[in-house]
Every structure is written in structure tokens, then in C-alpha cells.
């Protein structure tokens, strides 16, 4: 099957069917596609600059992950195969139980549940790898991101210049098994 | 119960005004016909309310006569002068939306403002200091399809326009106070300025209640050296005056400490406005002690926080015992909080006062949206009559700024104490305040991407003893050769306002980022401070 060996299918909103799986090096074109479908505003929110393109070095860094210290989940629309977004964590060099997290979802699929689904999946992976805390650096005006962060754990806030640093203690999702993803 | 959380409502037994700017102005003219209304020193103009009223009326009819309809937009691009005042009130009476164009704007900004708002008419100065407005208009006008007519002040154009008001033209009868009447461009974090659209109700009431808090009556004479194109001039200044029958005193076309002190002395002004840098300049000017400023009792300081020693000197040496501080933003008409005349120096320097009449304020945790306890920092939000209608022709940005419950999210971090005093503790917007002007790095970055040698750029603020902050640009050159700082500045000149041009330009190979690729501006700022050997001055935080 395309991409990773194991994936979870979720139906976040309005009948959509979205496949979530860990990213692999062969996903570079999918990542470029996601990037190109981000509006200027979305790019600015993700990178804090109007990044024009992903350099080859960045693409490697983003797709060649070890699934332990660095993990990324990609969301793909089940029928069309359209990549919708990515969430990633990178373990902190100071604290092995913490990781910086970042999310990007293409504009056409904003507010349809893709972000929460990606983050929930990423949280599961993080817990499996011994990470109990996500740190997210977010622009203060980015209310969508703040709400997203609030949905996966208990957050506390620190001001870092024009941005906010959220520390989110990851909590167990209610009623869902926290075990390995189902294959198939 | 209510003093535990950071929510407050400014109750008042003085009701909001329910009338248009024009109707209120007419009442002032009728009530105070023989009192001084306007004194403009550099034009040797002195008008009573009756004279001011007659001229406003005539210009309003002229605007109708040349075909402007209620809801149309017209721009004003000029330093402070009597004509600016006439245009402000005449446009309001004609129901034409006035678009304030910053006199420091250059061609790219002018073109953007005229096109985004669709101005049919532009009233412009011809020249001022190093600005050649005629040349800039000539360059830009062919690219402004909606612009039908340009009227230059100090020319036959103005006389010709004014003369059109002489016939039997009627003013529109169907204006109502919730109609938009003013657009002011305020930049933001989207790279392009947004047109904050204000109604009669927004600005008339804000001006009125500012005047109430300052204790204005028809006896007051208010010296306004701050620019009219900002709310500080046209709302805190002009509207606070005309709603009380007070006199507007204009010392000079743009700020100059000597002219300001002279005007205060010669006209026995009772109130003086300024950003802190202006008061500092006045206090430091030669022969300051020779000016008799004993007529002053109050004034307004706004734009950035005021150092304690400056406040003490303003109170003691300038006799402004009742000077007030205001906080707000263009999008809230603008004032949300103001200190009282009897607040002590501590409150006047470390807080921005208490909530304005009829306005609600809350401070929220940005992650949850919940109101925080008193004393806990969070994002300051404002609700009430003063919240703008929206950004002109930009529903998406409007929705971002004003939430479903009507709260305007300011992007400022603040605390509220048990007595309702608000302190600004941080700025969560990426913004630089230089000499009282708000500057958005994103806008400068977008502009500099157009420079042929610039591959990538980040703009930050660095401390500056004169302006509070100065602008530093970090540039990754396109070709790997060192980029020339002068060429960057030259690229900007004439195209963007002078105060947005970076003072410092640093070529670099890369930007500091988090592991997930997010640029860390605070590290760039620290780097600039180190390279420039600057002291870590206390940066204005609001």
C-alpha cells in the first residue's frame, strides 16, 4: 500500500474520511503539495515568516524521521489521496519527556476536524515514545491554534515576545485505547 | 463576586449620543456661535463656531454638488491645517466616508489606500518639507481607476471646489449614526494595511466621553500638535472639542516644540496633547522656562508609555496637573481606558487608567478564551459602542479581529487590578513603536521581498533612546554577496513612509529557528542589541 505500513482512518467532520499515518521519506512530493496549498497567512502562522518554498534540506528534515525522537503524521483524504496536513513533534534536547510540536493543514480543509485528528494521533505516538509534554510556539492572535492545543491536554502559557509558548501536559484521550495503531 | 475576574463595564449616567457627527456639530454651532472654534497659527486663521459652521456647511454642499453620494469615499492627504478640519466635518455632513491618508505615506502606500477604499476624490497638499505630493499623485493616479478628481490645497482647485457650495444644493437628509464615516489604515500582521471603518456613533461618542473625562467646557482651548490623520488628532482632539464647544488650537502643520509652546502661551491653552517624545522635546527645548504655560491644567498623553520623570515634569513644570493617559486602538475608535484627572502619578505612569464609559473590557487566557482572575495577565479585549464596523472590504480579517460575541481582540497583554486599573504588560502583536508610530515588521518584510538582492528578510525593533525603538532588518542576500545597506534604504525611499525605513541592515546567512522551523525574532533582536552595543532599554510595551 502507498506510504507507511500502518494507518488509522478517521471521520472527523461532515462525512469526510481521512487516513492518518506516520510520514516516510517518499512523502516529499506530498509535503510539497501541502505546503503549496497553504495560504500566505497559514504559512506565516506556521513558520512566522512568509516562507516561499521548502528547501531540499528542510524537506529531508521533515520527512526523514526516526519515529522516536522525531515523528510526523500526515493526513490524506481517503478517496482522492489528497494530502491535507501534517503534524510533527521533535523531542527536546534538554528534556526527553518534552517535544516541540507543529501543525499545518491546507486552507480548504481548515475547521473540518483534521487538526484535532492529527494532534490526537501524534499524542498517541508521543506517549508511546515516552513523551508527556508538548511545547507549541504560537502567534498570540492565532486563536485556532490555541483552541487546538487546548483540546489535547492541560496548557500553561508563557509570553515569548510577539508569540506565546504553550506547554501542554498530554492527557489520555477518554475511552480510546492508547495502544498501537491498527494496521490495514 | 464581580471583582474576582478581569471583566469590567464602564457604567455611566451620561447617555451615549444618538446623532451623526454633522448633527452634533450643528448643535455646537447653534449653542456657541461667538466662541472661538478654530485657531490655526501657521495660517493666521481664527474662526468662531459660527464662521467654522458656515464654512463646513459650504464645503459639504460643494461635495454634494460635484456628485459625491453618501457612502462614497474621499481621501485627505495633508499635514494639519484649517482645510483638514473643514474636510473632516464637511464630509461627515455630506455622508461621504473620509479616508485618512498619512502624510508620511509614499507612492506604494498611497496607491494601496486609494484603491483598496475606492476613493473618488482626493484632497491633497501640494508639498510639505521634502514631500512632493503632486509628483506622487501624478505617478499613482493612472493606476487608481476609481479616482475621478484630485483637489490640491493652496491652489485654484480648492477655491473652485469651495465655490461649488454656493448654490442651492441640499445636504443628504437620510444619514444615520450607524453609517460608516471614516476609514483609517492600520497595518497588521498580514503584510498589507487594513481599513478600520468607523461610524458616526463610534467616533462621536468616543470624542465626547474623552472630553467629559478631561472636563472640557466651552471655556477650554486645546492645543493639538498631533496629526489629524490619527485618531489622536481627529477624535481625541477635534471631536472632543466640538462636542463641548471648546476651541481647537493648531500650532503648526506638523510637530515642532517651539511652535507648540508658543501656541500654548499666546492662546492661553488649557489643554495640551502629545506622545511622550513630544513632551520630552518641549521640556528640553531652549528657552522653555521663558514660556508662560500657567494656563494649562490638563491634556492627553498617549501612543506609548510615559517615563515617570517626564510625567512629573509635565505636571510640575507644565502645570498639567490633570493630564490624562489614554489607551486604545484605531479599531476601537480609539480609546478604551483613560486615567482620571485625580489619579496619582503612580497610576498615571504604570497604568493606562480605567475603563471608559459604556465600554466593556475583559482579559482572557488566549488558550481557553476564559476570563482570568484580577492580576493575571492575558489578552485584553474590548466590546461596546466603540468597536469598529469592520475592516473595509475584508470580512475575513474582520472576523479574525472581532469575535462572534462582539469582542475586539487587541493583541495587547494586560492585567486588571482590584480597582479596575489596567496595565499593559506586553505586546503580543509583532509590532514596533517608533516615536509613537505603530510599525508592523511584516509590512516592511513584504515590501523588502521586492528588492532584487533580497532572498529573505526579517524585521525587528531594537531599543533607541530617542524614539523608543528603531527598525533593524536582517537580510539573507540572494546571491551570497554581502548586501548593501544603503541600497536597501534607497530601495525604500519614496515608496514607503520614511519612518518605516530600517535604520539598521544586517546581512546574515540564516535566521534562528525552533527545531520545527519557526523563526525566533527575539533572538534576532538580542543579536542586534549585541552587535549595536545597545543597552537593553526598557522597551515600550504598548
Short mmCIF file of N, CA, C and O in Angstrom, two decimals, chain A residues 90-181:
data_model
loop_
_atom_site.label_atom_id
_atom_site.label_comp_id
_atom_site.label_asym_id
_atom_site.label_seq_id
_atom_site.Cartn_x
_atom_site.Cartn_y
_atom_site.Cartn_z
N UNK A 90 9.20 17.08 17.70
CA UNK A 90 10.64 16.85 17.75
C UNK A 90 11.05 16.90 19.23
O UNK A 90 10.83 17.90 19.91
N UNK A 91 11.62 15.82 19.71
CA UNK A 91 11.95 15.71 21.13
C UNK A 91 12.94 16.79 21.51
O UNK A 91 13.90 17.08 20.79
N UNK A 92 12.72 17.36 22.70
CA UNK A 92 13.60 18.42 23.19
C UNK A 92 14.95 17.86 23.58
O UNK A 92 15.04 16.78 24.15
N UNK A 93 16.04 18.62 23.26
CA UNK A 93 17.37 18.14 23.63
C UNK A 93 17.61 18.33 25.12
O UNK A 93 18.49 17.69 25.70
N UNK A 94 16.82 19.22 25.77
CA UNK A 94 17.01 19.46 27.21
C UNK A 94 16.21 18.50 28.06
O UNK A 94 16.58 18.22 29.19
N UNK A 95 15.07 18.05 27.53
CA UNK A 95 14.15 17.27 28.35
C UNK A 95 13.54 16.16 27.50
O UNK A 95 12.70 16.44 26.64
N UNK A 96 13.95 14.92 27.73
CA UNK A 96 13.47 13.83 26.86
C UNK A 96 11.98 13.56 26.95
O UNK A 96 11.43 12.86 26.12
N UNK A 97 11.34 14.12 27.98
CA UNK A 97 9.89 13.90 28.10
C UNK A 97 9.07 14.99 27.43
O UNK A 97 7.84 14.95 27.49
N UNK A 98 9.76 15.95 26.81
CA UNK A 98 9.05 17.05 26.15
C UNK A 98 9.43 17.11 24.68
O UNK A 98 10.53 16.68 24.30
N UNK A 99 8.53 17.63 23.87
CA UNK A 99 8.81 17.76 22.44
C UNK A 99 8.12 19.01 21.89
O UNK A 99 7.01 19.34 22.32
N UNK A 100 8.79 19.67 20.94
CA UNK A 100 8.15 20.79 20.27
C UNK A 100 7.20 20.23 19.22
O UNK A 100 7.52 19.26 18.54
N UNK A 101 6.06 20.86 19.08
CA UNK A 101 5.05 20.36 18.15
C UNK A 101 4.67 21.44 17.15
O UNK A 101 4.71 22.63 17.47
N UNK A 102 4.33 21.04 15.93
CA UNK A 102 3.86 21.99 14.92
C UNK A 102 2.85 21.29 14.03
O UNK A 102 2.96 20.09 13.77
N UNK A 103 1.86 22.06 13.58
CA UNK A 103 0.78 21.50 12.74
C UNK A 103 0.56 22.41 11.55
O UNK A 103 0.64 23.63 11.68
N UNK A 104 0.25 21.81 10.39
CA UNK A 104 -0.18 22.61 9.25
C UNK A 104 -1.27 21.85 8.51
O UNK A 104 -1.09 20.67 8.22
N UNK A 105 -2.38 22.54 8.23
CA UNK A 105 -3.49 21.92 7.48
C UNK A 105 -3.80 22.84 6.30
O UNK A 105 -3.83 24.06 6.47
N UNK A 106 -4.03 22.27 5.13
CA UNK A 106 -4.30 23.13 3.96
C UNK A 106 -5.58 23.94 4.19
O UNK A 106 -6.50 23.49 4.86
N UNK A 107 -5.60 25.14 3.64
CA UNK A 107 -6.69 26.08 3.93
C UNK A 107 -8.07 25.54 3.60
O UNK A 107 -9.02 25.76 4.37
N UNK A 108 -8.20 24.82 2.50
CA UNK A 108 -9.52 24.32 2.11
C UNK A 108 -10.10 23.35 3.14
O UNK A 108 -11.30 23.07 3.13
N UNK A 109 -9.23 22.81 3.99
CA UNK A 109 -9.70 21.83 4.97
C UNK A 109 -9.63 22.35 6.40
O UNK A 109 -9.71 21.57 7.35
N UNK A 110 -9.48 23.65 6.55
CA UNK A 110 -9.49 24.22 7.90
C UNK A 110 -10.85 24.01 8.56
O UNK A 110 -11.88 23.97 7.89
N UNK A 111 -10.85 23.88 9.88
CA UNK A 111 -12.08 23.78 10.67
C UNK A 111 -12.96 22.60 10.26
O UNK A 111 -14.18 22.66 10.37
N UNK A 112 -12.33 21.53 9.78
CA UNK A 112 -13.11 20.32 9.46
C UNK A 112 -12.66 19.14 10.31
O UNK A 112 -12.99 18.01 10.01
N UNK A 113 -11.89 19.43 11.32
CA UNK A 113 -11.50 18.37 12.25
C UNK A 113 -10.18 17.70 11.95
O UNK A 113 -9.76 16.79 12.67
N UNK A 114 -9.48 18.16 10.91
CA UNK A 114 -8.23 17.49 10.52
C UNK A 114 -7.13 17.76 11.56
O UNK A 114 -6.39 16.86 11.96
N UNK A 115 -7.05 19.02 12.01
CA UNK A 115 -6.04 19.39 13.01
C UNK A 115 -6.17 18.57 14.28
O UNK A 115 -5.19 17.95 14.74
N UNK A 116 -7.36 18.55 14.89
CA UNK A 116 -7.55 17.73 16.10
C UNK A 116 -7.22 16.26 15.87
O UNK A 116 -6.61 15.61 16.74
N UNK A 117 -7.60 15.73 14.71
CA UNK A 117 -7.33 14.31 14.43
C UNK A 117 -5.82 14.06 14.35
O UNK A 117 -5.29 13.10 14.91
N UNK A 118 -5.11 14.93 13.65
CA UNK A 118 -3.65 14.81 13.54
C UNK A 118 -2.98 14.89 14.90
O UNK A 118 -2.10 14.08 15.23
N UNK A 119 -3.41 15.86 15.69
CA UNK A 119 -2.79 16.04 17.00
C UNK A 119 -3.07 14.87 17.93
O UNK A 119 -2.21 14.46 18.71
N UNK A 120 -4.28 14.35 17.84
CA UNK A 120 -4.62 13.21 18.70
C UNK A 120 -3.75 12.01 18.34
O UNK A 120 -3.23 11.31 19.22
N UNK A 121 -3.55 11.80 17.06
CA UNK A 121 -2.70 10.69 16.60
C UNK A 121 -1.26 10.92 17.03
O UNK A 121 -0.57 9.99 17.48
N UNK A 122 -0.81 12.16 16.91
CA UNK A 122 0.56 12.49 17.29
C UNK A 122 0.76 12.31 18.79
O UNK A 122 1.81 11.84 19.24
N UNK A 123 -0.25 12.65 19.55
CA UNK A 123 -0.18 12.46 21.00
C UNK A 123 0.00 10.99 21.34
O UNK A 123 0.80 10.62 22.21
N UNK A 124 -0.79 10.15 20.65
CA UNK A 124 -0.68 8.69 20.89
C UNK A 124 0.75 8.22 20.63
O UNK A 124 1.34 7.51 21.45
N UNK A 125 1.30 8.64 19.52
CA UNK A 125 2.68 8.25 19.18
C UNK A 125 3.65 8.78 20.22
O UNK A 125 4.59 8.09 20.65
N UNK A 126 3.45 10.03 20.63
CA UNK A 126 4.35 10.66 21.61
C UNK A 126 4.33 9.90 22.92
O UNK A 126 5.38 9.63 23.53
N UNK A 127 3.14 9.55 23.37
CA UNK A 127 3.04 8.80 24.64
C UNK A 127 3.77 7.45 24.52
O UNK A 127 4.44 7.01 25.44
N UNK A 128 3.64 6.84 23.35
CA UNK A 128 4.32 5.57 23.14
C UNK A 128 5.84 5.73 23.22
O UNK A 128 6.56 4.81 23.58
N UNK A 129 6.32 6.91 22.85
CA UNK A 129 7.77 7.16 22.86
C UNK A 129 8.24 7.84 24.13
O UNK A 129 9.35 8.37 24.19
N UNK A 130 7.37 7.85 25.15
CA UNK A 130 7.78 8.37 26.46
C UNK A 130 7.73 9.87 26.58
O UNK A 130 8.34 10.45 27.49
N UNK A 131 7.00 10.52 25.71
CA UNK A 131 6.87 11.98 25.77
C UNK A 131 5.55 12.32 26.43
O UNK A 131 4.50 11.82 26.02
N UNK A 132 5.60 13.18 27.47
CA UNK A 132 4.37 13.53 28.18
C UNK A 132 3.98 14.99 28.03
O UNK A 132 2.96 15.42 28.56
N UNK A 133 4.77 15.74 27.29
CA UNK A 133 4.53 17.17 27.23
C UNK A 133 4.87 17.71 25.85
O UNK A 133 5.95 17.43 25.32
N UNK A 134 3.93 18.47 25.27
CA UNK A 134 4.20 19.16 24.01
C UNK A 134 4.44 20.63 24.29
O UNK A 134 3.78 21.22 25.15
N UNK A 135 5.37 21.21 23.57
CA UNK A 135 5.58 22.66 23.64
C UNK A 135 5.27 23.22 22.26
O UNK A 135 5.82 22.76 21.26
N UNK A 136 4.36 24.18 22.24
CA UNK A 136 3.98 24.78 20.96
C UNK A 136 4.26 26.27 21.01
O UNK A 136 3.87 26.94 21.96
N UNK A 137 4.96 26.78 20.01
CA UNK A 137 5.15 28.23 19.90
C UNK A 137 4.14 28.73 18.88
O UNK A 137 4.12 28.27 17.74
N UNK A 138 3.32 29.67 19.31
CA UNK A 138 2.16 30.07 18.51
C UNK A 138 2.05 31.59 18.51
O UNK A 138 2.37 32.23 19.50
N UNK A 139 1.60 32.16 17.43
CA UNK A 139 1.35 33.61 17.42
C UNK A 139 0.13 33.90 18.26
O UNK A 139 -0.88 33.20 18.20
N UNK A 140 0.22 34.97 19.04
CA UNK A 140 -0.84 35.26 20.01
C UNK A 140 -2.21 35.42 19.37
O UNK A 140 -3.22 35.10 19.96
N UNK A 141 -2.27 35.91 18.15
CA UNK A 141 -3.57 36.11 17.51
C UNK A 141 -4.13 34.85 16.88
O UNK A 141 -5.26 34.85 16.37
N UNK A 142 -3.41 33.76 16.93
CA UNK A 142 -3.82 32.55 16.24
C UNK A 142 -4.77 31.74 17.12
O UNK A 142 -4.40 30.74 17.74
N UNK A 143 -6.02 32.18 17.16
CA UNK A 143 -6.96 31.56 18.10
C UNK A 143 -7.25 30.10 17.73
O UNK A 143 -7.49 29.27 18.60
N UNK A 144 -7.23 29.78 16.43
CA UNK A 144 -7.48 28.39 16.02
C UNK A 144 -6.44 27.46 16.62
O UNK A 144 -6.77 26.39 17.13
N UNK A 145 -5.17 27.88 16.54
CA UNK A 145 -4.10 27.04 17.07
C UNK A 145 -4.23 26.91 18.58
O UNK A 145 -3.99 25.84 19.14
N UNK A 146 -4.59 27.99 19.23
CA UNK A 146 -4.72 27.95 20.69
C UNK A 146 -5.83 26.99 21.10
O UNK A 146 -5.69 26.24 22.06
N UNK A 147 -6.93 27.01 20.36
CA UNK A 147 -8.04 26.10 20.68
C UNK A 147 -7.62 24.66 20.44
O UNK A 147 -7.97 23.76 21.21
N UNK A 148 -6.87 24.45 19.38
CA UNK A 148 -6.37 23.11 19.04
C UNK A 148 -5.52 22.56 20.17
O UNK A 148 -5.68 21.41 20.59
N UNK A 149 -4.61 23.42 20.66
CA UNK A 149 -3.71 22.98 21.72
C UNK A 149 -4.51 22.62 22.97
O UNK A 149 -4.22 21.63 23.65
N UNK A 150 -5.53 23.39 23.21
CA UNK A 150 -6.35 23.18 24.39
C UNK A 150 -7.10 21.86 24.36
O UNK A 150 -7.54 21.36 25.39
N UNK A 151 -7.24 21.31 23.17
CA UNK A 151 -8.03 20.09 23.02
C UNK A 151 -7.29 18.80 23.37
O UNK A 151 -7.91 17.75 23.46
N UNK A 152 -5.96 18.88 23.55
CA UNK A 152 -5.25 17.62 23.78
C UNK A 152 -4.59 17.56 25.15
O UNK A 152 -3.93 16.58 25.47
N UNK A 153 -4.75 18.58 25.95
CA UNK A 153 -4.15 18.48 27.27
C UNK A 153 -4.30 19.76 28.06
O UNK A 153 -4.95 20.71 27.63
N UNK A 154 -3.67 19.77 29.22
CA UNK A 154 -3.72 20.95 30.09
C UNK A 154 -2.60 21.88 29.67
O UNK A 154 -1.43 21.52 29.73
N UNK A 155 -2.97 23.10 29.29
CA UNK A 155 -1.96 24.03 28.80
C UNK A 155 -1.58 25.09 29.80
O UNK A 155 -2.39 25.52 30.60
N UNK A 156 -0.33 25.49 29.80
CA UNK A 156 0.06 26.69 30.53
C UNK A 156 0.86 27.56 29.56
O UNK A 156 1.42 27.07 28.59
N UNK A 157 0.87 28.82 29.87
CA UNK A 157 1.25 29.79 28.86
C UNK A 157 2.45 30.62 29.28
O UNK A 157 2.56 31.00 30.43
N UNK A 158 3.33 30.90 28.32
CA UNK A 158 4.41 31.83 28.60
C UNK A 158 4.51 32.77 27.41
O UNK A 158 4.41 32.35 26.26
N UNK A 159 4.73 34.05 27.71
CA UNK A 159 4.86 35.01 26.62
C UNK A 159 6.29 35.01 26.13
O UNK A 159 7.22 35.08 26.93
N UNK A 160 6.49 34.90 24.83
CA UNK A 160 7.85 34.94 24.26
C UNK A 160 7.86 35.98 23.15
O UNK A 160 7.77 35.65 21.98
N UNK A 161 7.95 37.27 23.56
CA UNK A 161 7.93 38.35 22.58
C UNK A 161 6.56 38.44 21.97
O UNK A 161 5.57 38.47 22.67
N UNK A 162 6.50 38.48 20.64
CA UNK A 162 5.19 38.58 20.00
C UNK A 162 4.48 37.23 19.92
O UNK A 162 3.40 37.13 19.38
N UNK A 163 5.09 36.20 20.46
CA UNK A 163 4.48 34.86 20.38
C UNK A 163 4.17 34.32 21.77
O UNK A 163 4.56 34.88 22.78
N UNK A 164 3.44 33.22 21.76
CA UNK A 164 3.11 32.55 23.01
C UNK A 164 3.72 31.17 22.99
O UNK A 164 3.69 30.48 21.97
N UNK A 165 4.29 30.75 24.11
CA UNK A 165 4.79 29.39 24.21
C UNK A 165 3.83 28.63 25.10
O UNK A 165 3.63 28.98 26.26
N UNK A 166 3.22 27.61 24.54
CA UNK A 166 2.29 26.79 25.31
C UNK A 166 2.98 25.51 25.73
O UNK A 166 3.61 24.86 24.91
N UNK A 167 2.83 25.17 26.98
CA UNK A 167 3.31 23.87 27.43
C UNK A 167 2.08 23.04 27.73
O UNK A 167 1.25 23.42 28.56
N UNK A 168 1.93 21.93 27.01
CA UNK A 168 0.71 21.13 27.13
C UNK A 168 1.04 19.79 27.74
O UNK A 168 1.78 19.00 27.14
N UNK A 169 0.51 19.55 28.93
CA UNK A 169 0.66 18.24 29.56
C UNK A 169 -0.33 17.32 28.86
O UNK A 169 -1.53 17.51 28.95
N UNK A 170 0.20 16.30 28.17
CA UNK A 170 -0.68 15.44 27.38
C UNK A 170 -1.53 14.57 28.30
O UNK A 170 -1.03 13.97 29.23
N UNK A 171 -2.80 14.51 27.99
CA UNK A 171 -3.67 13.66 28.80
C UNK A 171 -4.15 12.50 27.95
O UNK A 171 -4.15 12.57 26.72
N UNK A 172 -4.58 11.48 28.64
CA UNK A 172 -5.12 10.32 27.93
C UNK A 172 -6.42 10.70 27.26
O UNK A 172 -7.26 11.33 27.88
N UNK A 173 -6.62 10.30 26.04
CA UNK A 173 -7.93 10.52 25.42
C UNK A 173 -8.96 9.67 26.14
O UNK A 173 -8.66 8.54 26.51
N UNK A 174 -10.15 10.21 26.37
CA UNK A 174 -11.13 9.43 27.13
C UNK A 174 -11.63 8.27 26.28
O UNK A 174 -12.05 8.44 25.16
N UNK A 175 -11.61 7.09 26.87
CA UNK A 175 -12.29 5.95 26.27
C UNK A 175 -11.63 5.36 25.05
O UNK A 175 -12.18 4.44 24.44
N UNK A 176 -10.47 5.89 24.64
CA UNK A 176 -9.87 5.29 23.45
C UNK A 176 -8.65 4.49 23.87
O UNK A 176 -7.91 4.89 24.76
N UNK A 177 -8.43 3.35 23.26
CA UNK A 177 -7.25 2.56 23.62
C UNK A 177 -6.00 3.33 23.25
O UNK A 177 -5.96 3.98 22.21
N UNK A 178 -5.03 3.25 24.13
CA UNK A 178 -3.81 4.01 23.87
C UNK A 178 -2.72 3.08 23.35
O UNK A 178 -1.56 3.24 23.62
N UNK A 179 -3.11 2.08 22.61
CA UNK A 179 -2.15 1.08 22.15
C UNK A 179 -1.68 1.34 20.75
O UNK A 179 -1.85 2.43 20.23
N UNK A 180 -1.06 0.36 20.12
CA UNK A 180 -0.52 0.55 18.76
C UNK A 180 -1.66 0.79 17.77
O UNK A 180 -2.77 0.32 17.98
N UNK A 181 -1.33 1.48 16.71
CA UNK A 181 -2.38 1.75 15.70
C UNK A 181 -2.77 0.45 15.02
O UNK A 181 -1.98 -0.46 14.88
#
